[in-house]
């Protein structure tokens, strides 16, 4: 009884936060879920019922596999647990199948894989020096960070209501960042490479990783004033980093290279046919660009500067995923967006 | 606090019975004149969720009906809105409950915890959190108005604002007649206060003032029904359906458990059942009430609230499973004084409602809120370290027993073991009820087992609370002050 008491009242606030948010996630199980629920069920079905050679070709459902191979293997592993919950969900033809057991399994899989996220937050907290803070628990940086990360409501809504697996992916990213802070650069690089092959959207932060590793790991020493000592460049380190990335990529894309499916996989991963903006606009520059184009076209029509017959009928706000031509302003190609992104990144890097 | 999340989004199905009843009352009170609310007529079929709570509930339904009319008259259209169910309506109903909670119940809890003496601010907040996390009140999520008012009543009377406290309590009784479970302790405590102040002077003045407050509040609430004798009688008939029988369905009380062995409902004549239930109830609560009248104290008052309500629950007529909430509320109030036993009781009370909650598919919220509540209590009060005799308030009792039995030193150990056995039994029974099917010859086996086990627990708690009340002597308190 006393031992239980000590375990309970030990003041371990981190466990309390983690357990509390897990209980909250359990309460969210019967809430609304979006089409992403069906997306993941479909991927469970594809990876379970079909051979590897068909994974990136299967198109019975509109939600085709468009994440890198590691995620596909992850779904494959999950499907082996899923079969004990409801065998029917693993049938590719069962579109929009969502029995109560399917729902339970999917929700629990997200909650369970969030364990990696919890571990990663724990590791990040270890990297923070909280000695300067006050004695009150709520003033400690570690506590504040844990609350902001573990109880992040945006993540709760997207992962546990809308339904996605961002929790454990962010866990991987936070873990790799924590490892970089702990000067375990190789592990950090390895974890990030693995992450890229889980969800390639993390390419957004790849340049930052690349530059950081180059500067902090490959240049082994600094001049007294903190700037780069150019002759301390370590080829061994660069090569070892490159080897890690190469090996991870080989593990991931290797099988598909052997099957000669690499172009198909890449076309699934980077679907440029989808258009400049997603069905639901992200609040970025191109949304403003589209809005401006729309406003200008309306003004043009009102002032009779534009011919109504020449304006394309499809509207960008109709929620469809497709390629689209701009009316007034010049159309934007994928190459143009890449150049703009690179210029923006480089500008930031040079101002360092 | 979990209420906003477990409202519309969480997809808990409406408890069709009570949900439809509340909607129906809005329909009746809005469309019919007051004189017809409690009478059977072609427009008002009393068999279909007829109004069986006191007038204040009716007025509250009327108020909600006006709001409903403003939003969507279809919800309360006479006759045609029966069984009405839509997302918007669910949202509306849950919002009315939430507002009632926010305005009355939650402030009462917060203010009560602020007024607790001799504990730090952190503990006060933890106390408030634990009370608000009590699973029973979260899962049975409507009609807390009466508990809120009762709590204001307790607060008023404990802080010596007697008139306001008794007014609040009268409002509570006029909201739901089950609050009468709490009425005797209020009466005895206030009477005791009057005696203490001296019946020839200030005490008498206080008594008169209280009497006037009570009478005035009752008249105010019952005004439309006081005009004719028949009206008043009909309302009383609806409030106290004595022809219904000793108990209905499965409830964790003595009569239901006893009927496992002996079918008293069928053996004894009807009026005899009423008489023995009356006798047992009053015999079991008499000692505590007498003590409270003779030695009125705030602490004694709260413990007597618990034991009286528990006596009523165990022995009274036509008790519903949800009536355990009337016992749980006073137990929440003594959470800071005997955390271990209170937490244990609150867990058992939630468990006793298991069949009801399973019927409404609330298993997952039940498990989650119970775990959250248990952890909150265990960490806030360090309950497992507070199981000594002193902490359990059983010191004086043990000392008395040790005069006759010198070897009686193992009380706290016994209680710890009992707790362990109790929790294991409850978890096992929950698992069995959820996973297995009952045998065909005994379809209600699991509900009956749950009720029986809960009843045994409640009897144990009844004895325990009565012991605390009876052995809580002035000398004991003086010794504490000296120490």
PDB file of N, CA, C and O in Angstrom, chain B residues 150 153-154 157-158 162 166 169 173 178-194 210 281-282 284-312 326-327 330 333 466 469:
ATOM      1  N   UNK B 150     -28.721  22.885  -3.356  1.00  0.00           N
ATOM      2  CA  UNK B 150     -28.472  22.239  -2.064  1.00  0.00           C
ATOM      3  C   UNK B 150     -27.090  22.611  -1.561  1.00  0.00           C
ATOM      4  O   UNK B 150     -26.887  22.876  -0.370  1.00  0.00           O
ATOM      5  N   UNK B 153     -27.122  25.858  -0.180  1.00  0.00           N
ATOM      6  CA  UNK B 153     -27.750  25.763   1.132  1.00  0.00           C
ATOM      7  C   UNK B 153     -26.751  25.349   2.201  1.00  0.00           C
ATOM      8  O   UNK B 153     -26.665  25.968   3.269  1.00  0.00           O
ATOM      9  N   UNK B 154     -25.955  24.316   1.895  1.00  0.00           N
ATOM     10  CA  UNK B 154     -24.953  23.844   2.854  1.00  0.00           C
ATOM     11  C   UNK B 154     -23.956  24.949   3.160  1.00  0.00           C
ATOM     12  O   UNK B 154     -23.591  25.202   4.312  1.00  0.00           O
ATOM     13  N   UNK B 157     -25.581  27.702   5.381  1.00  0.00           N
ATOM     14  CA  UNK B 157     -25.822  27.289   6.756  1.00  0.00           C
ATOM     15  C   UNK B 157     -24.512  27.075   7.510  1.00  0.00           C
ATOM     16  O   UNK B 157     -24.401  27.390   8.696  1.00  0.00           O
ATOM     17  N   UNK B 158     -23.472  26.570   6.817  1.00  0.00           N
ATOM     18  CA  UNK B 158     -22.190  26.348   7.498  1.00  0.00           C
ATOM     19  C   UNK B 158     -21.503  27.652   7.839  1.00  0.00           C
ATOM     20  O   UNK B 158     -20.761  27.736   8.809  1.00  0.00           O
ATOM     21  N   UNK B 162     -27.798  31.729   7.884  1.00  0.00           N
ATOM     22  CA  UNK B 162     -28.827  30.699   7.987  1.00  0.00           C
ATOM     23  C   UNK B 162     -30.014  30.935   7.064  1.00  0.00           C
ATOM     24  O   UNK B 162     -30.544  29.996   6.478  1.00  0.00           O
ATOM     25  N   UNK B 166     -31.130  28.429   4.134  1.00  0.00           N
ATOM     26  CA  UNK B 166     -32.387  27.685   4.129  1.00  0.00           C
ATOM     27  C   UNK B 166     -33.231  28.061   2.928  1.00  0.00           C
ATOM     28  O   UNK B 166     -33.954  27.216   2.386  1.00  0.00           O
ATOM     29  N   UNK B 169     -31.918  26.004   0.138  1.00  0.00           N
ATOM     30  CA  UNK B 169     -32.313  24.612   0.264  1.00  0.00           C
ATOM     31  C   UNK B 169     -33.793  24.412  -0.067  1.00  0.00           C
ATOM     32  O   UNK B 169     -34.172  23.394  -0.657  1.00  0.00           O
ATOM     33  N   UNK B 173     -35.420  21.824  -2.738  1.00  0.00           N
ATOM     34  CA  UNK B 173     -36.502  20.854  -2.537  1.00  0.00           C
ATOM     35  C   UNK B 173     -37.600  21.082  -3.561  1.00  0.00           C
ATOM     36  O   UNK B 173     -38.175  20.130  -4.099  1.00  0.00           O
ATOM     37  N   UNK B 178     -36.519  14.744  -4.292  1.00  0.00           N
ATOM     38  CA  UNK B 178     -35.553  13.844  -3.661  1.00  0.00           C
ATOM     39  C   UNK B 178     -34.642  14.570  -2.688  1.00  0.00           C
ATOM     40  O   UNK B 178     -33.988  13.943  -1.866  1.00  0.00           O
ATOM     41  N   UNK B 179     -34.554  15.915  -2.819  1.00  0.00           N
ATOM     42  CA  UNK B 179     -33.727  16.656  -1.876  1.00  0.00           C
ATOM     43  C   UNK B 179     -34.227  16.507  -0.454  1.00  0.00           C
ATOM     44  O   UNK B 179     -33.521  16.868   0.490  1.00  0.00           O
ATOM     45  N   UNK B 180     -35.453  15.982  -0.290  1.00  0.00           N
ATOM     46  CA  UNK B 180     -35.937  15.734   1.064  1.00  0.00           C
ATOM     47  C   UNK B 180     -35.020  14.784   1.816  1.00  0.00           C
ATOM     48  O   UNK B 180     -35.042  14.759   3.039  1.00  0.00           O
ATOM     49  N   UNK B 181     -34.217  13.996   1.048  1.00  0.00           N
ATOM     50  CA  UNK B 181     -33.227  13.131   1.702  1.00  0.00           C
ATOM     51  C   UNK B 181     -32.322  13.972   2.604  1.00  0.00           C
ATOM     52  O   UNK B 181     -31.816  13.501   3.616  1.00  0.00           O
ATOM     53  N   UNK B 182     -32.048  15.236   2.159  1.00  0.00           N
ATOM     54  CA  UNK B 182     -31.137  16.079   2.911  1.00  0.00           C
ATOM     55  C   UNK B 182     -31.849  16.950   3.930  1.00  0.00           C
ATOM     56  O   UNK B 182     -31.205  17.695   4.663  1.00  0.00           O
ATOM     57  N   UNK B 183     -33.173  16.875   3.950  1.00  0.00           N
ATOM     58  CA  UNK B 183     -33.894  17.877   4.725  1.00  0.00           C
ATOM     59  C   UNK B 183     -33.724  17.700   6.221  1.00  0.00           C
ATOM     60  O   UNK B 183     -33.599  18.678   6.955  1.00  0.00           O
ATOM     61  N   UNK B 184     -33.698  16.430   6.695  1.00  0.00           N
ATOM     62  CA  UNK B 184     -33.609  16.236   8.145  1.00  0.00           C
ATOM     63  C   UNK B 184     -32.347  16.832   8.750  1.00  0.00           C
ATOM     64  O   UNK B 184     -32.428  17.520   9.774  1.00  0.00           O
ATOM     65  N   UNK B 185     -31.163  16.604   8.144  1.00  0.00           N
ATOM     66  CA  UNK B 185     -29.974  17.226   8.738  1.00  0.00           C
ATOM     67  C   UNK B 185     -30.077  18.748   8.788  1.00  0.00           C
ATOM     68  O   UNK B 185     -29.665  19.362   9.770  1.00  0.00           O
ATOM     69  N   UNK B 186     -30.627  19.356   7.716  1.00  0.00           N
ATOM     70  CA  UNK B 186     -30.794  20.812   7.729  1.00  0.00           C
ATOM     71  C   UNK B 186     -31.658  21.216   8.906  1.00  0.00           C
ATOM     72  O   UNK B 186     -31.338  22.127   9.664  1.00  0.00           O
ATOM     73  N   UNK B 187     -32.777  20.510   9.037  1.00  0.00           N
ATOM     74  CA  UNK B 187     -33.724  20.821  10.100  1.00  0.00           C
ATOM     75  C   UNK B 187     -33.061  20.685  11.468  1.00  0.00           C
ATOM     76  O   UNK B 187     -33.140  21.590  12.304  1.00  0.00           O
ATOM     77  N   UNK B 188     -32.399  19.544  11.683  1.00  0.00           N
ATOM     78  CA  UNK B 188     -31.792  19.294  12.990  1.00  0.00           C
ATOM     79  C   UNK B 188     -30.682  20.285  13.291  1.00  0.00           C
ATOM     80  O   UNK B 188     -30.549  20.762  14.424  1.00  0.00           O
ATOM     81  N   UNK B 189     -29.884  20.590  12.270  1.00  0.00           N
ATOM     82  CA  UNK B 189     -28.764  21.507  12.488  1.00  0.00           C
ATOM     83  C   UNK B 189     -29.265  22.895  12.858  1.00  0.00           C
ATOM     84  O   UNK B 189     -28.805  23.520  13.817  1.00  0.00           O
ATOM     85  N   UNK B 190     -30.257  23.371  12.087  1.00  0.00           N
ATOM     86  CA  UNK B 190     -30.775  24.711  12.363  1.00  0.00           C
ATOM     87  C   UNK B 190     -31.489  24.738  13.709  1.00  0.00           C
ATOM     88  O   UNK B 190     -31.373  25.696  14.483  1.00  0.00           O
ATOM     89  N   UNK B 191     -32.232  23.664  14.014  1.00  0.00           N
ATOM     90  CA  UNK B 191     -32.911  23.584  15.310  1.00  0.00           C
ATOM     91  C   UNK B 191     -31.885  23.594  16.435  1.00  0.00           C
ATOM     92  O   UNK B 191     -32.038  24.293  17.445  1.00  0.00           O
ATOM     93  N   UNK B 192     -30.829  22.805  16.234  1.00  0.00           N
ATOM     94  CA  UNK B 192     -29.769  22.755  17.238  1.00  0.00           C
ATOM     95  C   UNK B 192     -29.159  24.126  17.470  1.00  0.00           C
ATOM     96  O   UNK B 192     -28.860  24.531  18.592  1.00  0.00           O
ATOM     97  N   UNK B 193     -28.968  24.871  16.357  1.00  0.00           N
ATOM     98  CA  UNK B 193     -28.414  26.224  16.490  1.00  0.00           C
ATOM     99  C   UNK B 193     -29.340  27.105  17.309  1.00  0.00           C
ATOM    100  O   UNK B 193     -28.900  27.901  18.149  1.00  0.00           O
ATOM    101  N   UNK B 194     -30.644  26.958  17.042  1.00  0.00           N
ATOM    102  CA  UNK B 194     -31.608  27.777  17.787  1.00  0.00           C
ATOM    103  C   UNK B 194     -31.561  27.437  19.258  1.00  0.00           C
ATOM    104  O   UNK B 194     -31.575  28.323  20.120  1.00  0.00           O
ATOM    105  N   UNK B 210     -36.519  31.601  10.442  1.00  0.00           N
ATOM    106  CA  UNK B 210     -36.336  30.457   9.542  1.00  0.00           C
ATOM    107  C   UNK B 210     -37.680  29.926   9.078  1.00  0.00           C
ATOM    108  O   UNK B 210     -37.875  29.626   7.885  1.00  0.00           O
ATOM    109  N   UNK B 281     -35.945   3.354   7.765  1.00  0.00           N
ATOM    110  CA  UNK B 281     -35.250   4.589   7.396  1.00  0.00           C
ATOM    111  C   UNK B 281     -35.049   5.465   8.620  1.00  0.00           C
ATOM    112  O   UNK B 281     -33.940   5.923   8.905  1.00  0.00           O
ATOM    113  N   UNK B 282     -36.139   5.663   9.350  1.00  0.00           N
ATOM    114  CA  UNK B 282     -36.018   6.593  10.470  1.00  0.00           C
ATOM    115  C   UNK B 282     -35.204   6.048  11.627  1.00  0.00           C
ATOM    116  O   UNK B 282     -34.472   6.781  12.281  1.00  0.00           O
ATOM    117  N   UNK B 284     -32.660   4.179  11.323  1.00  0.00           N
ATOM    118  CA  UNK B 284     -31.232   4.220  11.002  1.00  0.00           C
ATOM    119  C   UNK B 284     -30.679   5.636  11.028  1.00  0.00           C
ATOM    120  O   UNK B 284     -29.488   5.823  11.235  1.00  0.00           O
ATOM    121  N   UNK B 285     -31.533   6.638  10.818  1.00  0.00           N
ATOM    122  CA  UNK B 285     -30.963   7.985  10.824  1.00  0.00           C
ATOM    123  C   UNK B 285     -31.201   8.728  12.128  1.00  0.00           C
ATOM    124  O   UNK B 285     -30.667   9.814  12.335  1.00  0.00           O
ATOM    125  N   UNK B 286     -31.975   8.138  13.020  1.00  0.00           N
ATOM    126  CA  UNK B 286     -32.299   8.838  14.261  1.00  0.00           C
ATOM    127  C   UNK B 286     -31.085   9.199  15.114  1.00  0.00           C
ATOM    128  O   UNK B 286     -30.966  10.359  15.536  1.00  0.00           O
ATOM    129  N   UNK B 287     -30.182   8.256  15.406  1.00  0.00           N
ATOM    130  CA  UNK B 287     -29.063   8.607  16.291  1.00  0.00           C
ATOM    131  C   UNK B 287     -28.287   9.832  15.807  1.00  0.00           C
ATOM    132  O   UNK B 287     -28.033  10.750  16.581  1.00  0.00           O
ATOM    133  N   UNK B 288     -27.935   9.839  14.517  1.00  0.00           N
ATOM    134  CA  UNK B 288     -27.124  10.936  13.991  1.00  0.00           C
ATOM    135  C   UNK B 288     -27.872  12.256  14.095  1.00  0.00           C
ATOM    136  O   UNK B 288     -27.298  13.291  14.466  1.00  0.00           O
ATOM    137  N   UNK B 289     -29.170  12.238  13.782  1.00  0.00           N
ATOM    138  CA  UNK B 289     -29.940  13.481  13.811  1.00  0.00           C
ATOM    139  C   UNK B 289     -30.093  14.014  15.221  1.00  0.00           C
ATOM    140  O   UNK B 289     -29.998  15.229  15.459  1.00  0.00           O
ATOM    141  N   UNK B 290     -30.313  13.092  16.167  1.00  0.00           N
ATOM    142  CA  UNK B 290     -30.445  13.538  17.554  1.00  0.00           C
ATOM    143  C   UNK B 290     -29.141  14.186  18.003  1.00  0.00           C
ATOM    144  O   UNK B 290     -29.119  15.263  18.611  1.00  0.00           O
ATOM    145  N   UNK B 291     -28.041  13.529  17.671  1.00  0.00           N
ATOM    146  CA  UNK B 291     -26.734  14.075  18.056  1.00  0.00           C
ATOM    147  C   UNK B 291     -26.522  15.453  17.443  1.00  0.00           C
ATOM    148  O   UNK B 291     -25.967  16.358  18.082  1.00  0.00           O
ATOM    149  N   UNK B 292     -26.947  15.603  16.191  1.00  0.00           N
ATOM    150  CA  UNK B 292     -26.740  16.886  15.521  1.00  0.00           C
ATOM    151  C   UNK B 292     -27.543  17.984  16.185  1.00  0.00           C
ATOM    152  O   UNK B 292     -27.105  19.119  16.325  1.00  0.00           O
ATOM    153  N   UNK B 293     -28.776  17.648  16.619  1.00  0.00           N
ATOM    154  CA  UNK B 293     -29.608  18.649  17.282  1.00  0.00           C
ATOM    155  C   UNK B 293     -28.984  19.072  18.604  1.00  0.00           C
ATOM    156  O   UNK B 293     -28.992  20.242  18.968  1.00  0.00           O
ATOM    157  N   UNK B 294     -28.432  18.071  19.328  1.00  0.00           N
ATOM    158  CA  UNK B 294     -27.878  18.394  20.633  1.00  0.00           C
ATOM    159  C   UNK B 294     -26.524  19.078  20.537  1.00  0.00           C
ATOM    160  O   UNK B 294     -26.194  19.928  21.362  1.00  0.00           O
ATOM    161  N   UNK B 295     -25.730  18.685  19.536  1.00  0.00           N
ATOM    162  CA  UNK B 295     -24.383  19.274  19.403  1.00  0.00           C
ATOM    163  C   UNK B 295     -24.174  19.746  17.969  1.00  0.00           C
ATOM    164  O   UNK B 295     -23.482  19.097  17.189  1.00  0.00           O
ATOM    165  N   UNK B 296     -24.789  20.854  17.596  1.00  0.00           N
ATOM    166  CA  UNK B 296     -24.661  21.287  16.206  1.00  0.00           C
ATOM    167  C   UNK B 296     -23.254  21.774  15.893  1.00  0.00           C
ATOM    168  O   UNK B 296     -22.712  22.622  16.583  1.00  0.00           O
ATOM    169  N   UNK B 297     -22.657  21.210  14.860  1.00  0.00           N
ATOM    170  CA  UNK B 297     -21.361  21.691  14.391  1.00  0.00           C
ATOM    171  C   UNK B 297     -21.331  21.507  12.884  1.00  0.00           C
ATOM    172  O   UNK B 297     -22.023  20.648  12.343  1.00  0.00           O
ATOM    173  N   UNK B 298     -20.501  22.324  12.245  1.00  0.00           N
ATOM    174  CA  UNK B 298     -20.443  22.264  10.786  1.00  0.00           C
ATOM    175  C   UNK B 298     -19.998  20.890  10.315  1.00  0.00           C
ATOM    176  O   UNK B 298     -20.545  20.308   9.371  1.00  0.00           O
ATOM    177  N   UNK B 299     -19.017  20.329  11.025  1.00  0.00           N
ATOM    178  CA  UNK B 299     -18.493  19.026  10.627  1.00  0.00           C
ATOM    179  C   UNK B 299     -19.559  17.952  10.815  1.00  0.00           C
ATOM    180  O   UNK B 299     -19.808  17.131   9.923  1.00  0.00           O
ATOM    181  N   UNK B 300     -20.225  17.998  12.001  1.00  0.00           N
ATOM    182  CA  UNK B 300     -21.276  17.031  12.263  1.00  0.00           C
ATOM    183  C   UNK B 300     -22.386  17.145  11.230  1.00  0.00           C
ATOM    184  O   UNK B 300     -22.960  16.144  10.797  1.00  0.00           O
ATOM    185  N   UNK B 301     -22.699  18.375  10.842  1.00  0.00           N
ATOM    186  CA  UNK B 301     -23.741  18.623   9.843  1.00  0.00           C
ATOM    187  C   UNK B 301     -23.438  17.898   8.545  1.00  0.00           C
ATOM    188  O   UNK B 301     -24.278  17.184   7.986  1.00  0.00           O
ATOM    189  N   UNK B 302     -22.189  18.044   8.065  1.00  0.00           N
ATOM    190  CA  UNK B 302     -21.861  17.438   6.779  1.00  0.00           C
ATOM    191  C   UNK B 302     -21.868  15.921   6.854  1.00  0.00           C
ATOM    192  O   UNK B 302     -22.366  15.250   5.948  1.00  0.00           O
ATOM    193  N   UNK B 303     -21.350  15.383   7.959  1.00  0.00           N
ATOM    194  CA  UNK B 303     -21.353  13.925   8.073  1.00  0.00           C
ATOM    195  C   UNK B 303     -22.771  13.399   8.224  1.00  0.00           C
ATOM    196  O   UNK B 303     -23.109  12.318   7.710  1.00  0.00           O
ATOM    197  N   UNK B 304     -23.613  14.156   8.935  1.00  0.00           N
ATOM    198  CA  UNK B 304     -25.004  13.720   9.074  1.00  0.00           C
ATOM    199  C   UNK B 304     -25.717  13.773   7.738  1.00  0.00           C
ATOM    200  O   UNK B 304     -26.576  12.930   7.457  1.00  0.00           O
ATOM    201  N   UNK B 305     -25.382  14.749   6.898  1.00  0.00           N
ATOM    202  CA  UNK B 305     -25.952  14.791   5.542  1.00  0.00           C
ATOM    203  C   UNK B 305     -25.666  13.482   4.825  1.00  0.00           C
ATOM    204  O   UNK B 305     -26.543  12.892   4.195  1.00  0.00           O
ATOM    205  N   UNK B 306     -24.418  13.029   4.945  1.00  0.00           N
ATOM    206  CA  UNK B 306     -24.035  11.779   4.289  1.00  0.00           C
ATOM    207  C   UNK B 306     -24.855  10.617   4.835  1.00  0.00           C
ATOM    208  O   UNK B 306     -25.470   9.854   4.083  1.00  0.00           O
ATOM    209  N   UNK B 307     -24.850  10.487   6.164  1.00  0.00           N
ATOM    210  CA  UNK B 307     -25.477   9.289   6.725  1.00  0.00           C
ATOM    211  C   UNK B 307     -26.991   9.298   6.527  1.00  0.00           C
ATOM    212  O   UNK B 307     -27.587   8.247   6.275  1.00  0.00           O
ATOM    213  N   UNK B 308     -27.612  10.473   6.620  1.00  0.00           N
ATOM    214  CA  UNK B 308     -29.063  10.531   6.377  1.00  0.00           C
ATOM    215  C   UNK B 308     -29.400  10.161   4.952  1.00  0.00           C
ATOM    216  O   UNK B 308     -30.298   9.355   4.700  1.00  0.00           O
ATOM    217  N   UNK B 309     -28.682  10.785   4.019  1.00  0.00           N
ATOM    218  CA  UNK B 309     -28.960  10.507   2.619  1.00  0.00           C
ATOM    219  C   UNK B 309     -28.743   9.024   2.331  1.00  0.00           C
ATOM    220  O   UNK B 309     -29.498   8.395   1.589  1.00  0.00           O
ATOM    221  N   UNK B 310     -27.687   8.462   2.939  1.00  0.00           N
ATOM    222  CA  UNK B 310     -27.402   7.049   2.715  1.00  0.00           C
ATOM    223  C   UNK B 310     -28.494   6.170   3.310  1.00  0.00           C
ATOM    224  O   UNK B 310     -28.910   5.179   2.705  1.00  0.00           O
ATOM    225  N   UNK B 311     -28.996   6.532   4.503  1.00  0.00           N
ATOM    226  CA  UNK B 311     -30.090   5.772   5.099  1.00  0.00           C
ATOM    227  C   UNK B 311     -31.307   5.797   4.199  1.00  0.00           C
ATOM    228  O   UNK B 311     -31.938   4.768   3.961  1.00  0.00           O
ATOM    229  N   UNK B 312     -31.643   6.978   3.712  1.00  0.00           N
ATOM    230  CA  UNK B 312     -32.777   7.088   2.805  1.00  0.00           C
ATOM    231  C   UNK B 312     -32.573   6.234   1.573  1.00  0.00           C
ATOM    232  O   UNK B 312     -33.465   5.531   1.126  1.00  0.00           O
ATOM    233  N   UNK B 326     -27.298  11.905  -4.606  1.00  0.00           N
ATOM    234  CA  UNK B 326     -27.646  12.719  -3.445  1.00  0.00           C
ATOM    235  C   UNK B 326     -26.767  12.383  -2.257  1.00  0.00           C
ATOM    236  O   UNK B 326     -26.619  13.193  -1.350  1.00  0.00           O
ATOM    237  N   UNK B 327     -26.219  11.176  -2.239  1.00  0.00           N
ATOM    238  CA  UNK B 327     -25.289  10.807  -1.177  1.00  0.00           C
ATOM    239  C   UNK B 327     -23.877  11.241  -1.565  1.00  0.00           C
ATOM    240  O   UNK B 327     -23.094  11.677  -0.724  1.00  0.00           O
ATOM    241  N   UNK B 330     -22.734  15.131  -0.597  1.00  0.00           N
ATOM    242  CA  UNK B 330     -22.161  15.379   0.729  1.00  0.00           C
ATOM    243  C   UNK B 330     -20.816  14.699   0.930  1.00  0.00           C
ATOM    244  O   UNK B 330     -19.959  15.241   1.633  1.00  0.00           O
ATOM    245  N   UNK B 333     -18.166  16.755  -0.141  1.00  0.00           N
ATOM    246  CA  UNK B 333     -17.870  17.854   0.765  1.00  0.00           C
ATOM    247  C   UNK B 333     -16.912  17.459   1.872  1.00  0.00           C
ATOM    248  O   UNK B 333     -16.243  18.313   2.453  1.00  0.00           O
ATOM    249  N   UNK B 466     -21.743   6.524  10.596  1.00  0.00           N
ATOM    250  CA  UNK B 466     -22.422   6.671  11.881  1.00  0.00           C
ATOM    251  C   UNK B 466     -21.438   6.587  13.031  1.00  0.00           C
ATOM    252  O   UNK B 466     -21.563   7.303  14.020  1.00  0.00           O
ATOM    253  N   UNK B 469     -19.759   9.904  13.404  1.00  0.00           N
ATOM    254  CA  UNK B 469     -20.633  10.926  13.993  1.00  0.00           C
ATOM    255  C   UNK B 469     -20.776  10.695  15.482  1.00  0.00           C
ATOM    256  O   UNK B 469     -20.623  11.620  16.293  1.00  0.00           O
TER     257      UNK B 469
END
